[in-house]
Amino acid sequence: MKLQPELQEYFQGVLPNIEACIQEQLDSLNSYVFPVASHVLGSGGKRLRPLLCILMAGAMGHREASVYPLASALELVHSATLLHDDILDNSELRRGERAAHLVFGMKETILAGDALLAHANKIVADYGNPDLVNCISEAISSTVTGEILEIQKMRQPNLSQAEYLDIIKGKTGYLIQSSCESGAILAGNRSAEREASRQLGLNLGVAFQLVDDALDYSPAPDLGKPMGGDLREGKITMPLIHFLQELDAEQRERFLTRVKDKALSEKELEETMRCIRSRELHIRAREEAETYLQAAYQALASLPESREKSLLVRMLEYIRTRDY
Ligand code: FPP
Ligand code: MG
């Protein structure tokens, strides 16, 4: 994650504490769970959720070390969802490494994910604050619902923009929302600021995902990053949804089945990517992200001035201008 210098400096300051706290939590896990949890937690995650939690707590005046277990718990929940997600998606790679279920076994990985989730809940419960427990539990429950919605909708021949937005809110938005909201709860739980933190988190999460979708179809020649990884993996994201909407019903159904089966030839993959790019359907996804970024800026504007508030503004700028 190439952050703007001020944000990078802040991040470098808090990162060792986040890492130390995650390690401490890992060390307290059962020896069967430890290797699986270490595999996913040590594979180079961006720590976006802990960072947002710490920034939000700081923006509301809470700048104490007591934020770190909460921040780490969010990364634990995120990691548990990834362990399960790679099984559901039958993915072989996660962050460039072999997915945990291929290294440790499917059953072991499902159970390690459950254990990690339970451990994260225990960390949160130890704060003795029912609002915090509620916030994280609701986020977990909405994430699961988002994943179920995705599985159901992906079986349909038609996926609308609105349905896709609901899926990404569920899969990624609500946990990012709770990262911000839990920081606000820890900092004093004032209702107006708590609502602002919810709006900020959800809108930031959706914008982040839409930009990510767009970048997958954007050329990045100097980095040599292959384009269209999502399409190759049979993933349906916003640029592809726009593309599908331009086909007639029969063509769409046939094409979609082949995408999901990962049955497209190299020539078809390239042709589809060229078409998406020449019609700038990926740019359209970025423009859609703009609506969510504006809502996130608006939510932030209602908070009192602070160093952390201006860093959160930087974070939104980073998402808006991200080019890889
Ligand atoms: C990644 O999406 C998926 C998620 C971030 C959420 C996965 C949620 C679950 C499996 C259900 C909840 C599980 C627990 C333990 C609470 P993706 O497959 O589009 O992205 P990817 O490329 O990162 O795999
Ligand atoms: Mg996946």
mmCIF file of N, CA and C in Angstrom, residues 206-293:
data_model
loop_
_atom_site.group_PDB
_atom_site.id
_atom_site.type_symbol
_atom_site.label_atom_id
_atom_site.label_comp_id
_atom_site.label_asym_id
_atom_site.label_seq_id
_atom_site.Cartn_x
_atom_site.Cartn_y
_atom_site.Cartn_z
ATOM 1 N N VAL A 206 -16.909 0.606 0.527
ATOM 2 C CA VAL A 206 -17.484 0.361 -0.802
ATOM 3 C C VAL A 206 -16.621 1.041 -1.874
ATOM 4 N N ALA A 207 -16.191 2.285 -1.600
ATOM 5 C CA ALA A 207 -15.351 3.002 -2.570
ATOM 6 C C ALA A 207 -14.043 2.241 -2.804
ATOM 7 N N PHE A 208 -13.451 1.748 -1.732
ATOM 8 C CA PHE A 208 -12.190 1.003 -1.830
ATOM 9 C C PHE A 208 -12.371 -0.198 -2.771
ATOM 10 N N GLN A 209 -13.488 -0.918 -2.591
ATOM 11 C CA GLN A 209 -13.728 -2.112 -3.406
ATOM 12 C C GLN A 209 -13.975 -1.753 -4.872
ATOM 13 N N LEU A 210 -14.729 -0.676 -5.120
ATOM 14 C CA LEU A 210 -15.013 -0.287 -6.511
ATOM 15 C C LEU A 210 -13.741 0.144 -7.233
ATOM 16 N N VAL A 211 -12.871 0.860 -6.517
ATOM 17 C CA VAL A 211 -11.607 1.278 -7.131
ATOM 18 C C VAL A 211 -10.742 0.040 -7.407
ATOM 19 N N ASP A 212 -10.762 -0.884 -6.470
ATOM 20 C CA ASP A 212 -10.025 -2.134 -6.635
ATOM 21 C C ASP A 212 -10.521 -2.895 -7.878
ATOM 22 N N ASP A 213 -11.839 -2.940 -8.043
ATOM 23 C CA ASP A 213 -12.440 -3.599 -9.215
ATOM 24 C C ASP A 213 -11.954 -2.928 -10.501
ATOM 25 N N ALA A 214 -11.947 -1.587 -10.479
ATOM 26 C CA ALA A 214 -11.573 -0.841 -11.684
ATOM 27 C C ALA A 214 -10.107 -1.081 -12.022
ATOM 28 N N LEU A 215 -9.262 -1.080 -10.983
ATOM 29 C CA LEU A 215 -7.816 -1.229 -11.221
ATOM 30 C C LEU A 215 -7.472 -2.567 -11.858
ATOM 31 N N ASP A 216 -8.305 -3.553 -11.588
ATOM 32 C CA ASP A 216 -8.043 -4.868 -12.161
ATOM 33 C C ASP A 216 -8.149 -4.847 -13.696
ATOM 34 N N TYR A 217 -8.851 -3.866 -14.224
ATOM 35 C CA TYR A 217 -8.979 -3.735 -15.676
ATOM 36 C C TYR A 217 -8.156 -2.561 -16.226
ATOM 37 N N SER A 218 -7.375 -1.919 -15.339
ATOM 38 C CA SER A 218 -6.606 -0.748 -15.783
ATOM 39 C C SER A 218 -5.181 -1.165 -16.092
ATOM 40 N N PRO A 219 -4.614 -0.600 -17.152
ATOM 41 C CA PRO A 219 -3.233 -0.965 -17.463
ATOM 42 C C PRO A 219 -2.264 -0.362 -16.453
ATOM 43 N N ALA A 220 -1.292 -1.134 -16.023
ATOM 44 C CA ALA A 220 -0.230 -0.611 -15.146
ATOM 45 C C ALA A 220 1.096 -1.094 -15.723
ATOM 46 N N PRO A 221 1.468 -0.538 -16.905
ATOM 47 C CA PRO A 221 2.591 -1.100 -17.655
ATOM 48 C C PRO A 221 3.908 -1.116 -16.885
ATOM 49 N N ASP A 222 4.173 -0.024 -16.142
ATOM 50 C CA ASP A 222 5.477 0.049 -15.470
ATOM 51 C C ASP A 222 5.603 -0.965 -14.342
ATOM 52 N N LEU A 223 4.484 -1.491 -13.859
ATOM 53 C CA LEU A 223 4.552 -2.455 -12.756
ATOM 54 C C LEU A 223 4.475 -3.895 -13.258
ATOM 55 N N GLY A 224 4.155 -4.021 -14.530
ATOM 56 C CA GLY A 224 4.061 -5.349 -15.125
ATOM 57 C C GLY A 224 2.985 -6.208 -14.485
ATOM 58 N N LYS A 225 1.986 -5.574 -13.889
ATOM 59 C CA LYS A 225 0.914 -6.335 -13.240
ATOM 60 C C LYS A 225 -0.067 -6.843 -14.301
ATOM 61 N N PRO A 226 -0.374 -8.143 -14.285
ATOM 62 C CA PRO A 226 -1.300 -8.621 -15.312
ATOM 63 C C PRO A 226 -2.693 -8.054 -15.081
ATOM 64 N N MET A 227 -3.325 -7.668 -16.167
ATOM 65 C CA MET A 227 -4.677 -7.140 -16.063
ATOM 66 C C MET A 227 -5.681 -8.287 -16.046
ATOM 67 N N GLY A 228 -6.878 -7.979 -15.559
ATOM 68 C CA GLY A 228 -7.982 -8.919 -15.708
ATOM 69 C C GLY A 228 -7.892 -10.173 -14.862
ATOM 70 N N GLY A 229 -7.166 -10.094 -13.752
ATOM 71 C CA GLY A 229 -7.074 -11.254 -12.852
ATOM 72 C C GLY A 229 -8.442 -11.708 -12.383
ATOM 73 N N ASP A 230 -9.318 -10.747 -12.104
ATOM 74 C CA ASP A 230 -10.666 -11.084 -11.629
ATOM 75 C C ASP A 230 -11.412 -11.910 -12.674
ATOM 76 N N LEU A 231 -11.322 -11.462 -13.925
ATOM 77 C CA LEU A 231 -12.024 -12.161 -15.002
ATOM 78 C C LEU A 231 -11.486 -13.596 -15.145
ATOM 79 N N ARG A 232 -10.170 -13.729 -15.103
ATOM 80 C CA ARG A 232 -9.550 -15.065 -15.190
ATOM 81 C C ARG A 232 -10.027 -15.977 -14.069
ATOM 82 N N GLU A 233 -10.217 -15.382 -12.894
ATOM 83 C CA GLU A 233 -10.641 -16.184 -11.737
ATOM 84 C C GLU A 233 -12.161 -16.384 -11.697
ATOM 85 N N GLY A 234 -12.846 -15.903 -12.701
ATOM 86 C CA GLY A 234 -14.303 -16.081 -12.755
ATOM 87 C C GLY A 234 -15.042 -15.138 -11.826
ATOM 88 N N LYS A 235 -14.377 -14.029 -11.422
ATOM 89 C CA LYS A 235 -15.026 -13.085 -10.501
ATOM 90 C C LYS A 235 -15.799 -12.020 -11.265
ATOM 91 N N ILE A 236 -17.018 -11.800 -10.822
ATOM 92 C CA ILE A 236 -17.853 -10.801 -11.493
ATOM 93 C C ILE A 236 -17.816 -9.520 -10.674
ATOM 94 N N THR A 237 -17.233 -8.495 -11.254
ATOM 95 C CA THR A 237 -17.138 -7.214 -10.543
ATOM 96 C C THR A 237 -17.782 -6.125 -11.412
ATOM 97 N N MET A 238 -17.751 -4.891 -10.916
ATOM 98 C CA MET A 238 -18.531 -3.828 -11.555
ATOM 99 C C MET A 238 -18.211 -3.612 -13.049
ATOM 100 N N PRO A 239 -16.940 -3.542 -13.465
ATOM 101 C CA PRO A 239 -16.715 -3.316 -14.911
ATOM 102 C C PRO A 239 -17.337 -4.416 -15.770
ATOM 103 N N LEU A 240 -17.253 -5.660 -15.289
ATOM 104 C CA LEU A 240 -17.837 -6.773 -16.050
ATOM 105 C C LEU A 240 -19.368 -6.698 -16.054
ATOM 106 N N ILE A 241 -19.951 -6.241 -14.946
ATOM 107 C CA ILE A 241 -21.415 -6.094 -14.891
ATOM 108 C C ILE A 241 -21.872 -5.094 -15.966
ATOM 109 N N HIS A 242 -21.125 -3.997 -16.110
ATOM 110 C CA HIS A 242 -21.471 -3.029 -17.163
ATOM 111 C C HIS A 242 -21.354 -3.677 -18.542
ATOM 112 N N PHE A 243 -20.318 -4.466 -18.718
ATOM 113 C CA PHE A 243 -20.105 -5.153 -19.998
ATOM 114 C C PHE A 243 -21.273 -6.108 -20.282
ATOM 115 N N LEU A 244 -21.660 -6.871 -19.271
ATOM 116 C CA LEU A 244 -22.740 -7.858 -19.433
ATOM 117 C C LEU A 244 -24.065 -7.190 -19.795
ATOM 118 N N GLN A 245 -24.252 -5.996 -19.237
ATOM 119 C CA GLN A 245 -25.520 -5.296 -19.485
ATOM 120 C C GLN A 245 -25.663 -4.874 -20.944
ATOM 121 N N GLU A 246 -24.549 -4.852 -21.669
ATOM 122 C CA GLU A 246 -24.604 -4.469 -23.082
ATOM 123 C C GLU A 246 -24.917 -5.663 -23.991
ATOM 124 N N LEU A 247 -24.939 -6.862 -23.408
ATOM 125 C CA LEU A 247 -25.239 -8.057 -24.210
ATOM 126 C C LEU A 247 -26.728 -8.355 -24.140
ATOM 127 N N ASP A 248 -27.241 -9.095 -25.162
ATOM 128 C CA ASP A 248 -28.647 -9.491 -25.035
ATOM 129 C C ASP A 248 -28.735 -10.687 -24.079
ATOM 130 N N ALA A 249 -29.968 -10.987 -23.645
ATOM 131 C CA ALA A 249 -30.164 -11.952 -22.557
ATOM 132 C C ALA A 249 -29.490 -13.301 -22.830
ATOM 133 N N GLU A 250 -29.632 -13.767 -24.060
ATOM 134 C CA GLU A 250 -29.087 -15.094 -24.383
ATOM 135 C C GLU A 250 -27.554 -15.091 -24.361
ATOM 136 N N GLN A 251 -27.000 -14.057 -25.006
ATOM 137 C CA GLN A 251 -25.530 -13.913 -25.030
ATOM 138 C C GLN A 251 -24.978 -13.810 -23.612
ATOM 139 N N ARG A 252 -25.703 -13.021 -22.812
ATOM 140 C CA ARG A 252 -25.253 -12.761 -21.438
ATOM 141 C C ARG A 252 -25.196 -14.052 -20.633
ATOM 142 N N GLU A 253 -26.257 -14.847 -20.759
ATOM 143 C CA GLU A 253 -26.324 -16.082 -19.980
ATOM 144 C C GLU A 253 -25.184 -17.023 -20.380
ATOM 145 N N ARG A 254 -24.968 -17.120 -21.711
ATOM 146 C CA ARG A 254 -23.924 -18.020 -22.216
ATOM 147 C C ARG A 254 -22.539 -17.554 -21.748
ATOM 148 N N PHE A 255 -22.320 -16.247 -21.895
ATOM 149 C CA PHE A 255 -21.010 -15.693 -21.536
ATOM 150 C C PHE A 255 -20.744 -15.830 -20.029
ATOM 151 N N LEU A 256 -21.778 -15.521 -19.256
ATOM 152 C CA LEU A 256 -21.631 -15.550 -17.799
ATOM 153 C C LEU A 256 -21.299 -16.960 -17.299
ATOM 154 N N THR A 257 -21.941 -17.949 -17.885
ATOM 155 C CA THR A 257 -21.674 -19.335 -17.495
ATOM 156 C C THR A 257 -20.205 -19.664 -17.748
ATOM 157 N N ARG A 258 -19.693 -19.199 -18.886
ATOM 158 C CA ARG A 258 -18.296 -19.509 -19.224
ATOM 159 C C ARG A 258 -17.328 -18.746 -18.305
ATOM 160 N N VAL A 259 -17.701 -17.523 -17.922
ATOM 161 C CA VAL A 259 -16.847 -16.773 -16.979
ATOM 162 C C VAL A 259 -16.772 -17.542 -15.661
ATOM 163 N N LYS A 260 -17.944 -17.912 -15.149
ATOM 164 C CA LYS A 260 -17.997 -18.585 -13.843
ATOM 165 C C LYS A 260 -17.273 -19.923 -13.877
ATOM 166 N N ASP A 261 -17.343 -20.616 -15.037
ATOM 167 C CA ASP A 261 -16.650 -21.906 -15.168
ATOM 168 C C ASP A 261 -15.161 -21.730 -15.483
ATOM 169 N N LYS A 262 -14.726 -20.487 -15.580
ATOM 170 C CA LYS A 262 -13.338 -20.156 -15.972
ATOM 171 C C LYS A 262 -12.993 -20.836 -17.295
ATOM 172 N N ALA A 263 -13.963 -20.815 -18.211
ATOM 173 C CA ALA A 263 -13.805 -21.549 -19.469
ATOM 174 C C ALA A 263 -13.449 -20.627 -20.643
ATOM 175 N N LEU A 264 -13.229 -19.333 -20.385
ATOM 176 C CA LEU A 264 -12.915 -18.424 -21.498
ATOM 177 C C LEU A 264 -11.510 -18.709 -22.013
ATOM 178 N N SER A 265 -11.365 -18.683 -23.340
ATOM 179 C CA SER A 265 -10.024 -18.884 -23.921
ATOM 180 C C SER A 265 -9.206 -17.605 -23.699
ATOM 181 N N GLU A 266 -7.899 -17.710 -23.911
ATOM 182 C CA GLU A 266 -7.017 -16.539 -23.766
ATOM 183 C C GLU A 266 -7.487 -15.417 -24.691
ATOM 184 N N LYS A 267 -7.888 -15.810 -25.902
ATOM 185 C CA LYS A 267 -8.332 -14.824 -26.894
ATOM 186 C C LYS A 267 -9.603 -14.111 -26.401
ATOM 187 N N GLU A 268 -10.529 -14.870 -25.858
ATOM 188 C CA GLU A 268 -11.784 -14.272 -25.360
ATOM 189 C C GLU A 268 -11.520 -13.367 -24.162
ATOM 190 N N LEU A 269 -10.597 -13.813 -23.297
ATOM 191 C CA LEU A 269 -10.250 -12.994 -22.125
ATOM 192 C C LEU A 269 -9.711 -11.648 -22.587
ATOM 193 N N GLU A 270 -8.774 -11.723 -23.534
ATOM 194 C CA GLU A 270 -8.154 -10.478 -24.006
ATOM 195 C C GLU A 270 -9.168 -9.589 -24.699
ATOM 196 N N GLU A 271 -10.026 -10.203 -25.500
ATOM 197 C CA GLU A 271 -11.050 -9.444 -26.233
ATOM 198 C C GLU A 271 -11.992 -8.729 -25.249
ATOM 199 N N THR A 272 -12.400 -9.454 -24.203
ATOM 200 C CA THR A 272 -13.307 -8.861 -23.208
ATOM 201 C C THR A 272 -12.620 -7.699 -22.490
ATOM 202 N N MET A 273 -11.364 -7.921 -22.109
ATOM 203 C CA MET A 273 -10.644 -6.850 -21.390
ATOM 204 C C MET A 273 -10.474 -5.624 -22.288
ATOM 205 N N ARG A 274 -10.165 -5.891 -23.582
ATOM 206 C CA ARG A 274 -9.983 -4.778 -24.519
ATOM 207 C C ARG A 274 -11.299 -3.988 -24.649
ATOM 208 N N CYS A 275 -12.372 -4.739 -24.734
ATOM 209 C CA CYS A 275 -13.686 -4.117 -24.889
ATOM 210 C C CYS A 275 -14.031 -3.257 -23.659
ATOM 211 N N ILE A 276 -13.801 -3.812 -22.475
ATOM 212 C CA ILE A 276 -14.089 -3.073 -21.236
ATOM 213 C C ILE A 276 -13.262 -1.795 -21.178
ATOM 214 N N ARG A 277 -12.005 -1.923 -21.581
ATOM 215 C CA ARG A 277 -11.136 -0.743 -21.518
ATOM 216 C C ARG A 277 -11.515 0.284 -22.577
ATOM 217 N N SER A 278 -11.787 -0.182 -23.803
ATOM 218 C CA SER A 278 -12.063 0.802 -24.848
ATOM 219 C C SER A 278 -13.393 1.518 -24.584
ATOM 220 N N ARG A 279 -14.313 0.849 -23.950
ATOM 221 C CA ARG A 279 -15.578 1.531 -23.611
ATOM 222 C C ARG A 279 -15.511 2.218 -22.247
ATOM 223 N N GLU A 280 -14.333 2.129 -21.651
ATOM 224 C CA GLU A 280 -14.077 2.797 -20.355
ATOM 225 C C GLU A 280 -15.069 2.373 -19.274
ATOM 226 N N LEU A 281 -15.407 1.083 -19.280
ATOM 227 C CA LEU A 281 -16.362 0.591 -18.279
ATOM 228 C C LEU A 281 -15.693 0.520 -16.902
ATOM 229 N N HIS A 282 -14.362 0.389 -16.904
ATOM 230 C CA HIS A 282 -13.645 0.386 -15.623
ATOM 231 C C HIS A 282 -13.616 1.798 -15.022
ATOM 232 N N ILE A 283 -13.565 2.804 -15.928
ATOM 233 C CA ILE A 283 -13.579 4.197 -15.446
ATOM 234 C C ILE A 283 -14.951 4.491 -14.817
ATOM 235 N N ARG A 284 -15.978 3.876 -15.412
ATOM 236 C CA ARG A 284 -17.318 4.083 -14.858
ATOM 237 C C ARG A 284 -17.380 3.578 -13.406
ATOM 238 N N ALA A 285 -16.702 2.467 -13.140
ATOM 239 C CA ALA A 285 -16.677 1.934 -11.764
ATOM 240 C C ALA A 285 -15.985 2.923 -10.827
ATOM 241 N N ARG A 286 -14.955 3.588 -11.331
ATOM 242 C CA ARG A 286 -14.270 4.605 -10.516
ATOM 243 C C ARG A 286 -15.183 5.788 -10.254
ATOM 244 N N GLU A 287 -15.953 6.141 -11.276
ATOM 245 C CA GLU A 287 -16.883 7.267 -11.087
ATOM 246 C C GLU A 287 -17.944 6.917 -10.047
ATOM 247 N N GLU A 288 -18.339 5.647 -10.045
ATOM 248 C CA GLU A 288 -19.322 5.221 -9.039
ATOM 249 C C GLU A 288 -18.717 5.301 -7.634
ATOM 250 N N ALA A 289 -17.416 5.001 -7.550
ATOM 251 C CA ALA A 289 -16.730 5.090 -6.253
ATOM 252 C C ALA A 289 -16.796 6.521 -5.713
ATOM 253 N N GLU A 290 -16.802 7.470 -6.646
ATOM 254 C CA GLU A 290 -16.803 8.888 -6.271
ATOM 255 C C GLU A 290 -18.011 9.242 -5.387
ATOM 256 N N THR A 291 -19.167 8.689 -5.706
ATOM 257 C CA THR A 291 -20.376 8.952 -4.911
ATOM 258 C C THR A 291 -20.141 8.535 -3.458
ATOM 259 N N TYR A 292 -19.522 7.367 -3.295
ATOM 260 C CA TYR A 292 -19.273 6.853 -1.940
ATOM 261 C C TYR A 292 -18.175 7.667 -1.252
ATOM 262 N N LEU A 293 -17.182 8.094 -2.033
ATOM 263 C CA LEU A 293 -16.122 8.922 -1.433
ATOM 264 C C LEU A 293 -16.701 10.236 -0.931
#
